[in-house]
mmCIF file of C-alpha atoms in Angstrom:
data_model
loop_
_atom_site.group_PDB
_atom_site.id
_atom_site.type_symbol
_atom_site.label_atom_id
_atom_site.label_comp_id
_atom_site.label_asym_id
_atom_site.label_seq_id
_atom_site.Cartn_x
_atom_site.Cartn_y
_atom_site.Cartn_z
ATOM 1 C CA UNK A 1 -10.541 -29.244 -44.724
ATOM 2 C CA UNK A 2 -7.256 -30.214 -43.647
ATOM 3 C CA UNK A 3 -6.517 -29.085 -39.743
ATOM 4 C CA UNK A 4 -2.776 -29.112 -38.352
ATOM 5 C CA UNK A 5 -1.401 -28.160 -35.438
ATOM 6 C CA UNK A 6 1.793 -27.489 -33.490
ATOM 7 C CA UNK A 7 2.012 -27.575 -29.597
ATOM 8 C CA UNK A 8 5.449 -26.695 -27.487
ATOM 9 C CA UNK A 9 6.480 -25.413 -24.397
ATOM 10 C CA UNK A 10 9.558 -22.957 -24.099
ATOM 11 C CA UNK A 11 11.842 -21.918 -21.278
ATOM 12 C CA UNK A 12 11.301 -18.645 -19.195
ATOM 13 C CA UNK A 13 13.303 -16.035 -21.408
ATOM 14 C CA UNK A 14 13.183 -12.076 -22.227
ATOM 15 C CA UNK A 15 14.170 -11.384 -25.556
ATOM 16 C CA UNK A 16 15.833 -8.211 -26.915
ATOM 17 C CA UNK A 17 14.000 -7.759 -30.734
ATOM 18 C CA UNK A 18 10.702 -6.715 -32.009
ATOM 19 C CA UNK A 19 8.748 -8.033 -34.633
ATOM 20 C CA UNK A 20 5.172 -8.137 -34.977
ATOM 21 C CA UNK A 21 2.112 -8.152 -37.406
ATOM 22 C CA UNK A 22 -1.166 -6.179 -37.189
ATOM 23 C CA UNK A 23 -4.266 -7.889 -37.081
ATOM 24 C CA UNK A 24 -6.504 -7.811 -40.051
ATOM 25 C CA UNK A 25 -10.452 -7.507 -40.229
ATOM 26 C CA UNK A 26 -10.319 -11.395 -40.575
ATOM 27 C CA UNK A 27 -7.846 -12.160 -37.407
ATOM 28 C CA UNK A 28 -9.197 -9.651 -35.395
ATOM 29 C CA UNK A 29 -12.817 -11.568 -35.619
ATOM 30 C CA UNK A 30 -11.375 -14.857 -35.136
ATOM 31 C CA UNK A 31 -9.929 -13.244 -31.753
ATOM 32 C CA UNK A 32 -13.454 -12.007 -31.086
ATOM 33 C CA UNK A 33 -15.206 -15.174 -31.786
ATOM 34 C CA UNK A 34 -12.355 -17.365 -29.567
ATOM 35 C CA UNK A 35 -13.287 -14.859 -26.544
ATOM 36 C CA UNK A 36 -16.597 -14.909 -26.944
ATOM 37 C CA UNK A 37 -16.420 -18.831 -26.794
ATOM 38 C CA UNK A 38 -14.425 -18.755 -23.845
ATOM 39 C CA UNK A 39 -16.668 -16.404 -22.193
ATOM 40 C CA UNK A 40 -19.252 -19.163 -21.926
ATOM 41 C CA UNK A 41 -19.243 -22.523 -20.357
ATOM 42 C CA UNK A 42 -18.254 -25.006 -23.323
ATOM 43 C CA UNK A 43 -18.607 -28.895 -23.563
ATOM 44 C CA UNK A 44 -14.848 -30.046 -23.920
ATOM 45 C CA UNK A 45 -13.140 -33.062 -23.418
ATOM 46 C CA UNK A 46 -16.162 -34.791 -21.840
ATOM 47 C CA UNK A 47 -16.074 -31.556 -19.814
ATOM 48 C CA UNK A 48 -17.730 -28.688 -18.803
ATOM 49 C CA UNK A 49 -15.366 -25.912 -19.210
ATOM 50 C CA UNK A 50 -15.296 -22.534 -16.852
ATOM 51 C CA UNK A 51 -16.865 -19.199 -17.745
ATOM 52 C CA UNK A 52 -12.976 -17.132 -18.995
ATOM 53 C CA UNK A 53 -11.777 -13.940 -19.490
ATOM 54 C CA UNK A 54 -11.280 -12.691 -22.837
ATOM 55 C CA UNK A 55 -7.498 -12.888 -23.977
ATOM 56 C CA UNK A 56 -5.355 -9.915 -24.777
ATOM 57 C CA UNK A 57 -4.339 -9.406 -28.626
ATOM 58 C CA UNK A 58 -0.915 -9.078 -28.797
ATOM 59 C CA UNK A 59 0.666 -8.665 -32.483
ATOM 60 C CA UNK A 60 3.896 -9.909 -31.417
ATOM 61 C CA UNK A 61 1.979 -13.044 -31.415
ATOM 62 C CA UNK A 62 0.913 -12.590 -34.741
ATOM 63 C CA UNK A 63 3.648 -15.495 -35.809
ATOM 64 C CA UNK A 64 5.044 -15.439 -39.400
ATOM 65 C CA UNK A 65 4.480 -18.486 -41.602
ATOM 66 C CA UNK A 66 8.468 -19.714 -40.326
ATOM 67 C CA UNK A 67 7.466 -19.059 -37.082
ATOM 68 C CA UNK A 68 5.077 -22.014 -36.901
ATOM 69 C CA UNK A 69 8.040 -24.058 -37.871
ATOM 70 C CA UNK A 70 10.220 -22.958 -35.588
ATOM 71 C CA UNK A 71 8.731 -21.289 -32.671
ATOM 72 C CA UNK A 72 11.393 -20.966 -30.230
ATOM 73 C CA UNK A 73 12.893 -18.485 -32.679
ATOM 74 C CA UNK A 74 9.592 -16.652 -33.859
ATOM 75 C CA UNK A 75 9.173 -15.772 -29.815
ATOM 76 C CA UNK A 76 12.708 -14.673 -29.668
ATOM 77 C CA UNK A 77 11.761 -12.059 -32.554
ATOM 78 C CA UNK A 78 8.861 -11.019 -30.820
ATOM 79 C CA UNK A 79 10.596 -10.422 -27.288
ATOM 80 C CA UNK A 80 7.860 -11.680 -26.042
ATOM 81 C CA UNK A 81 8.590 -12.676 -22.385
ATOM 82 C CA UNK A 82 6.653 -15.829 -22.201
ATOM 83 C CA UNK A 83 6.391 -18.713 -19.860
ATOM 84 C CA UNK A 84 4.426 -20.968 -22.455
ATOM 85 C CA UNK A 85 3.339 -20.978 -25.556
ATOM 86 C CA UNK A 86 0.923 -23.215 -27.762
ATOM 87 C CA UNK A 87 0.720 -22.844 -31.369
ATOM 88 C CA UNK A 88 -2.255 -24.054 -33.539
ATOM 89 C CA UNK A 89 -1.704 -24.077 -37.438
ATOM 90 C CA UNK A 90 -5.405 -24.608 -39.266
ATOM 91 C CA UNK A 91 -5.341 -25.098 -43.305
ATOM 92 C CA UNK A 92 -8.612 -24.491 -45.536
ATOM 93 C CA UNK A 93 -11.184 -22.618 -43.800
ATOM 94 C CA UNK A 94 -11.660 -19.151 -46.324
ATOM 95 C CA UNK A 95 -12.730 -16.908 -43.383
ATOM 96 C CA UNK A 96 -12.840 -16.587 -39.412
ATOM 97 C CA UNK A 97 -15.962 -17.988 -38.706
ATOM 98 C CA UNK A 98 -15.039 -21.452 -40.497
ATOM 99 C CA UNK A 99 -11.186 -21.267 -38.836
ATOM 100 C CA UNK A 100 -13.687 -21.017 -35.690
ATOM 101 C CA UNK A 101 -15.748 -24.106 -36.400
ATOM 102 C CA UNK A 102 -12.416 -25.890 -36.903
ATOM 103 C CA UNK A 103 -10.912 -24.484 -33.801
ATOM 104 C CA UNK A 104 -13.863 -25.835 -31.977
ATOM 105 C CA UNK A 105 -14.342 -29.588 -33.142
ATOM 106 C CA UNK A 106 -10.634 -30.118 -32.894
ATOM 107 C CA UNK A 107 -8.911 -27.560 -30.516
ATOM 108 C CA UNK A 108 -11.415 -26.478 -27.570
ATOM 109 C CA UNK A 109 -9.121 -27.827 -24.597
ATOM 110 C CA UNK A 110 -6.201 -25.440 -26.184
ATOM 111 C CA UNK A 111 -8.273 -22.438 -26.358
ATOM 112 C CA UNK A 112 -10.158 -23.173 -22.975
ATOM 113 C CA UNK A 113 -6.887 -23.458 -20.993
ATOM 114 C CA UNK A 114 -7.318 -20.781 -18.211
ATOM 115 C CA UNK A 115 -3.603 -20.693 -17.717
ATOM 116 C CA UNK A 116 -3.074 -18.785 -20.939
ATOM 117 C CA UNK A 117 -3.305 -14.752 -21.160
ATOM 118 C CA UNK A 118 -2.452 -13.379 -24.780
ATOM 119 C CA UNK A 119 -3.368 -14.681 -27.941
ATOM 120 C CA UNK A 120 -1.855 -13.859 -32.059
ATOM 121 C CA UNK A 121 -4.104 -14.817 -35.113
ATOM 122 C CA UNK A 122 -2.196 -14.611 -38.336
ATOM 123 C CA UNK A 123 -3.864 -15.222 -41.815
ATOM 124 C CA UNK A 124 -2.043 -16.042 -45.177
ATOM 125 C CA UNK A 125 -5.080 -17.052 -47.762
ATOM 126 C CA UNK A 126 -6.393 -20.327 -46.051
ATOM 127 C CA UNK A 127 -3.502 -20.790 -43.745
ATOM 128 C CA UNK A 128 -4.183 -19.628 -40.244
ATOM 129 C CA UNK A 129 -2.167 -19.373 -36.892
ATOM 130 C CA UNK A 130 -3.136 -19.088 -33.617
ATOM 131 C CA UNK A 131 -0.827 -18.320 -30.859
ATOM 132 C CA UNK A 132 -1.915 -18.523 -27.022
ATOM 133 C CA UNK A 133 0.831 -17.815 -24.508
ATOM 134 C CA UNK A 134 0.999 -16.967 -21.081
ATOM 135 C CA UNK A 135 3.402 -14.331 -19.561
ATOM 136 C CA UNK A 136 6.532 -14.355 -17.361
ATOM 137 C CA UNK A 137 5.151 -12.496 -14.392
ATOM 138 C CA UNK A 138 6.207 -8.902 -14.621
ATOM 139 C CA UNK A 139 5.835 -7.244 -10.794
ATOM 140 C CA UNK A 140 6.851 -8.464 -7.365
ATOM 141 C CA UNK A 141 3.974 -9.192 -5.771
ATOM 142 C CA UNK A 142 3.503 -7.989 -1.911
ATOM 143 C CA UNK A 143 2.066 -10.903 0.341
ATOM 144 C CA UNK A 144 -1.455 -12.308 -0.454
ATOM 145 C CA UNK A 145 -3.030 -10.066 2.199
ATOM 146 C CA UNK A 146 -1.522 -6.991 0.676
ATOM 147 C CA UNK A 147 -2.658 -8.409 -3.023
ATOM 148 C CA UNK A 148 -6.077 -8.914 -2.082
ATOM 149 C CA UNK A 149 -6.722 -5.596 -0.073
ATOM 150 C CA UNK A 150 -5.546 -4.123 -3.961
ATOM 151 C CA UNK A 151 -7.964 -6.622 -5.542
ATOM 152 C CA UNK A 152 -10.486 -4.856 -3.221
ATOM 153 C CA UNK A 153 -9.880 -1.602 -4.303
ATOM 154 C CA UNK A 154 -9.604 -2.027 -7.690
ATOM 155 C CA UNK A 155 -13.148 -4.212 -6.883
ATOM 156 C CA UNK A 156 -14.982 -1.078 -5.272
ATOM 157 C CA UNK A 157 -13.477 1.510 -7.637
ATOM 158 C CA UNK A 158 -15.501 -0.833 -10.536
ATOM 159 C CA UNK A 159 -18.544 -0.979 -8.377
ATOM 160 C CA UNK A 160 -18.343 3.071 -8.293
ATOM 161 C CA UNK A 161 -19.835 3.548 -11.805
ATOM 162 C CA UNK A 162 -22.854 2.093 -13.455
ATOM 163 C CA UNK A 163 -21.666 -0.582 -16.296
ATOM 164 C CA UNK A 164 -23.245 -3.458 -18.780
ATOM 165 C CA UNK A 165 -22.170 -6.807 -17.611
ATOM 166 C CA UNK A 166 -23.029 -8.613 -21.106
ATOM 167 C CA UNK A 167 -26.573 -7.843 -21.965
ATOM 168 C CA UNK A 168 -27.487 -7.336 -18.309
ATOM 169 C CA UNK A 169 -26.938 -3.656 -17.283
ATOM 170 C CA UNK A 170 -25.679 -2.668 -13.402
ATOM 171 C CA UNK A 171 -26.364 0.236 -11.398
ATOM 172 C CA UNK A 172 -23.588 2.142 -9.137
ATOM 173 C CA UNK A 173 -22.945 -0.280 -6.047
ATOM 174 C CA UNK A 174 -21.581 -0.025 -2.587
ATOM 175 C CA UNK A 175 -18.588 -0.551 -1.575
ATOM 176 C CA UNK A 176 -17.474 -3.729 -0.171
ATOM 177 C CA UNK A 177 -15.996 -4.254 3.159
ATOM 178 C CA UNK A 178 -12.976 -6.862 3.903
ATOM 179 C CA UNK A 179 -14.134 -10.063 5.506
ATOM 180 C CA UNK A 180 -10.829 -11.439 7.494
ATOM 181 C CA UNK A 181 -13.187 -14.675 7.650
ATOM 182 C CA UNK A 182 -13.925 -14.672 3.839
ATOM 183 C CA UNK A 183 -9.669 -14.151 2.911
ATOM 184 C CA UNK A 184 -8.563 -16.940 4.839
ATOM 185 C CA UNK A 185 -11.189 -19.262 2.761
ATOM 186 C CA UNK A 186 -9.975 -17.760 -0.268
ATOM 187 C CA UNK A 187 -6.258 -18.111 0.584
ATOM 188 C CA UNK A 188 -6.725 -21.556 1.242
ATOM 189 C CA UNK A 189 -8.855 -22.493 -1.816
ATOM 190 C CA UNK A 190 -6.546 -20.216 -3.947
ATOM 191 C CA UNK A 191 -3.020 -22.313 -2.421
ATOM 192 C CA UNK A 192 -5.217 -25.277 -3.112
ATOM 193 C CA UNK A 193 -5.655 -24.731 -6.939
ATOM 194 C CA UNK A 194 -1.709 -23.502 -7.300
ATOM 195 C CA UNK A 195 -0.354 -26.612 -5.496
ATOM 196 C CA UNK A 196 -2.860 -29.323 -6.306
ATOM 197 C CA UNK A 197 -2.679 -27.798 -10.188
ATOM 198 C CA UNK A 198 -6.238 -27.538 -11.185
ATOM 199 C CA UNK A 199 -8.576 -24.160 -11.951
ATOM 200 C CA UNK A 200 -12.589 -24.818 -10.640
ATOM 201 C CA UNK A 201 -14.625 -23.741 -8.021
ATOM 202 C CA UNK A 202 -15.295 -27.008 -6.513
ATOM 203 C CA UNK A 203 -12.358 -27.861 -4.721
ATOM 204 C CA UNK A 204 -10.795 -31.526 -4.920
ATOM 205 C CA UNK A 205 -12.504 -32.728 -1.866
ATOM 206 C CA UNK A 206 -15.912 -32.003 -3.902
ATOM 207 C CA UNK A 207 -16.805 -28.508 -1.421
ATOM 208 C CA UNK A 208 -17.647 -25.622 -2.772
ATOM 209 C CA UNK A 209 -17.532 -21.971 -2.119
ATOM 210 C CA UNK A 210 -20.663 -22.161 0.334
ATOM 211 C CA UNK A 211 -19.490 -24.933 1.818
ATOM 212 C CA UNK A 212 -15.651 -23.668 2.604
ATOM 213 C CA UNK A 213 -17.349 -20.707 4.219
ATOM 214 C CA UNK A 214 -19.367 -22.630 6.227
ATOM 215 C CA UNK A 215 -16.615 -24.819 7.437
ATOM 216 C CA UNK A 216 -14.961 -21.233 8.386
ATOM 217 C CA UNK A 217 -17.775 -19.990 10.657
ATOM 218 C CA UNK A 218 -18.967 -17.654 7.878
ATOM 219 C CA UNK A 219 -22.749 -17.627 8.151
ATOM 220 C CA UNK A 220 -24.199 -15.656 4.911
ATOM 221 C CA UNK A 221 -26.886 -14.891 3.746
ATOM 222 C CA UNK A 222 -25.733 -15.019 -0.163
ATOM 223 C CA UNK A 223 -21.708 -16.142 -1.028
ATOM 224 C CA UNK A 224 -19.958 -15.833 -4.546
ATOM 225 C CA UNK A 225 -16.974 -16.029 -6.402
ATOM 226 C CA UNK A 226 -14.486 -15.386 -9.113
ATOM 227 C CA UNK A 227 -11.324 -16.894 -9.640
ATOM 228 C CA UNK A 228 -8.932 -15.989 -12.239
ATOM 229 C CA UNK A 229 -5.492 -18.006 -12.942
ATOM 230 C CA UNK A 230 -2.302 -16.668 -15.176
ATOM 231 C CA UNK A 231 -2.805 -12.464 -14.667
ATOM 232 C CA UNK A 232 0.239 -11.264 -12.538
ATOM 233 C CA UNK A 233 -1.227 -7.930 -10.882
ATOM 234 C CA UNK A 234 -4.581 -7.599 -8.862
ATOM 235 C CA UNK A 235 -5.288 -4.863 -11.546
ATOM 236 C CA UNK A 236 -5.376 -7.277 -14.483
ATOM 237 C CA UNK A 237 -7.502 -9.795 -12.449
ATOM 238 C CA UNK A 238 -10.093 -7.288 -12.040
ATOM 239 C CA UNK A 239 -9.863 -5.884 -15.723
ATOM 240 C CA UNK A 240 -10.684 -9.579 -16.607
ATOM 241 C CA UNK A 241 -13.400 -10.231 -14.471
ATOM 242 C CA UNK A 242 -14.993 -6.875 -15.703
ATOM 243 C CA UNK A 243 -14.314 -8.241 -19.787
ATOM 244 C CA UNK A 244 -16.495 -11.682 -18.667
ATOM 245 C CA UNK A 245 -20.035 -11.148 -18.075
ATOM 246 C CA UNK A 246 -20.890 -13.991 -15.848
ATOM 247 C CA UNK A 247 -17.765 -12.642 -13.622
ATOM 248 C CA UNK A 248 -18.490 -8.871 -14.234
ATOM 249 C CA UNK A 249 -21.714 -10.054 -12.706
ATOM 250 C CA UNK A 250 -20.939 -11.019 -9.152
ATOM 251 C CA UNK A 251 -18.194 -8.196 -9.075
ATOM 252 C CA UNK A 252 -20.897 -5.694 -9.397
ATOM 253 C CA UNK A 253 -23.984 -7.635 -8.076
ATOM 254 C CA UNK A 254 -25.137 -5.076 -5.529
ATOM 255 C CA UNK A 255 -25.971 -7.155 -2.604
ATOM 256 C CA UNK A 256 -22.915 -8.700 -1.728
ATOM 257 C CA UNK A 257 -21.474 -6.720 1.588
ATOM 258 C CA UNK A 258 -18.274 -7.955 1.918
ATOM 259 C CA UNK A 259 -14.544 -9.773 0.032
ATOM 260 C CA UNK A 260 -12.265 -11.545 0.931
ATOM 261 C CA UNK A 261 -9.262 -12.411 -1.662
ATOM 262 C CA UNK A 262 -5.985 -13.947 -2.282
ATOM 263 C CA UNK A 263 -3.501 -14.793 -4.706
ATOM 264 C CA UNK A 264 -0.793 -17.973 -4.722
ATOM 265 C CA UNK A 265 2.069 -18.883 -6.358
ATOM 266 C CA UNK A 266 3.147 -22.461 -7.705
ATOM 267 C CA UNK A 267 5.735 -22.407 -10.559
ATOM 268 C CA UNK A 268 5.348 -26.160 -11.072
ATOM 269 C CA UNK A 269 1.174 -25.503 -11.723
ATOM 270 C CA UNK A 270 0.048 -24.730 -15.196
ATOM 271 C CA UNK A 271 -0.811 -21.500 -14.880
ATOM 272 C CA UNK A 272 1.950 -20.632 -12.294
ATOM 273 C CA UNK A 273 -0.626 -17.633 -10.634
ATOM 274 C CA UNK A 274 -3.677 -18.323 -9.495
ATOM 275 C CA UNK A 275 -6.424 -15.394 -7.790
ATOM 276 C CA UNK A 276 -9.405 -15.619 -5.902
ATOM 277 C CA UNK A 277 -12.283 -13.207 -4.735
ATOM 278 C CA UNK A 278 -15.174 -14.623 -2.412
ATOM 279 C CA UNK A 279 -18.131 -12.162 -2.434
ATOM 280 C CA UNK A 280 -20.288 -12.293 0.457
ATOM 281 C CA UNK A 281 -23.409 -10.776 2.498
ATOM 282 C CA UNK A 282 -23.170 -12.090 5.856
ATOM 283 C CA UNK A 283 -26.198 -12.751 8.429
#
């Protein structure tokens, strides 16, 4: 099987023109498949990649087979408002789950990039294309204080109803209270991943969430937390959390009291937006 693939980076830009391609029984599993491989941690690159939200189908992603050849003007068709974009053209495999084993050995790092949002599959007989692009942010955001109290609520109003995180199903929980203590950890682990560029929980001095709330004065009994990178509105953070089991999880794990949460901004980081939410049940 002969693999192939085509990588670029584009200016900000809004375009004016629509053209787009619905996905087919075949495309629409590969999507499936590439989310449910995100949604797990995956060796990658000598790496241990993070548990990820599932990425939006968008069809004006869905790139025609002269878009892979030129794809600054196949994303100027699709007025798609991008930031970046990486392309991925695979030839041979006859259906989704063998374009998935090929995606796998030779294209995990693309496909586990938590900086990138929306994905397009297009298939033409053995020829596939895969699209992953991440947004120009759409809203003015308020200040991070303002951002997080909406995380919160958009938090509690998903902890109102019973739900199935995964396989594991979750009662009705309370609603959390916000922890001044637990925002100012997450501001300053959030401003840490925009500036310093990099998307984990453990934080480049090797301290993780427990430990930056113990460095606060936060004395808990039980601490967690979700992070999310490339989503522009605290509403889209939270409706990616709730896609992700592991994440879904913690968001509606009913003894955790309290939140604290925070957004930052870097538009030299990979992702550009970066969120976090620290869960908590204090002493």
């Amino acid at each position: 099987m002969r693999v192939l693939s085509s990588v670029a980076a584009l200016s900000l830009g809004l375009f004016v023109t629509t053209g787009s391609l619905a996905a087919t029984g075949e495309e629409a599993q590969l999507i499936e498949s590439i989310n449910v491989y995100r949604s797990q941690a995956q060796p990658c690159g000598g790496e241990a990649s993070l548990e990820l939200p599932p990425l939006n189908s968008d069809t004006r992603l869905a790139l025609s087979p002269e878009g892979t050849r030129d794809l600054q003007q196949a994303m100027t068709r699709a007025a798609y408002p991008m930031v970046n974009v990486q392309a991925i053209s695979v030839s041979g495999p006859r259906d989704a789950r063998a374009a998935m084993h090929a995606i796998e050995e030779s294209f995990c790092q693309v496909v586990l990039d938590p900086q990138f949002v929306d994905i397009g599959v297009s298939q033409e007989g053995r020829d596939w294309r895969i699209v992953l692009a991440r947004p120009l942010l759409s809203g003015r955001l308020g200040d991070w204080q303002a951002e997080g109290q909406k995380l919160l609520q958009a938090i509690n109003v998903a902890r109102k109803a019973p739900r199935q995180c995964g396989g594991q199903p979750f009662a009705a929980a309370p609603a959390l209270s916000w922890s001044t203590a637990l925002a100012g950890v997450a501001a300053s682990h959030t401003r840490a991943m925009a500036n310093q560029n990099f998307f984990d929980h453990i934080d480049r001095d090797g301290r993780t969430p427990g430990d930056r709330a113990e460095l606060a004065g936060y004395l808990y009994q039980q601490i967690g937390e979700n992070i999310a990178a490339g989503r522009d509105t605290a509403q889209k953070v939270v409706d990616g959390w709730l896609a992700s089991p592991g994440h879904c999880a913690t968001l509606m794990n009913p003894d955790y009291r309290e939140l604290g949460a925070a957004y930052a901004v870097d538009p030299k980081s990979d992702a550009g937006i970066y969120w976090t939410g620290l869960f908590g049940t204090p002493q």
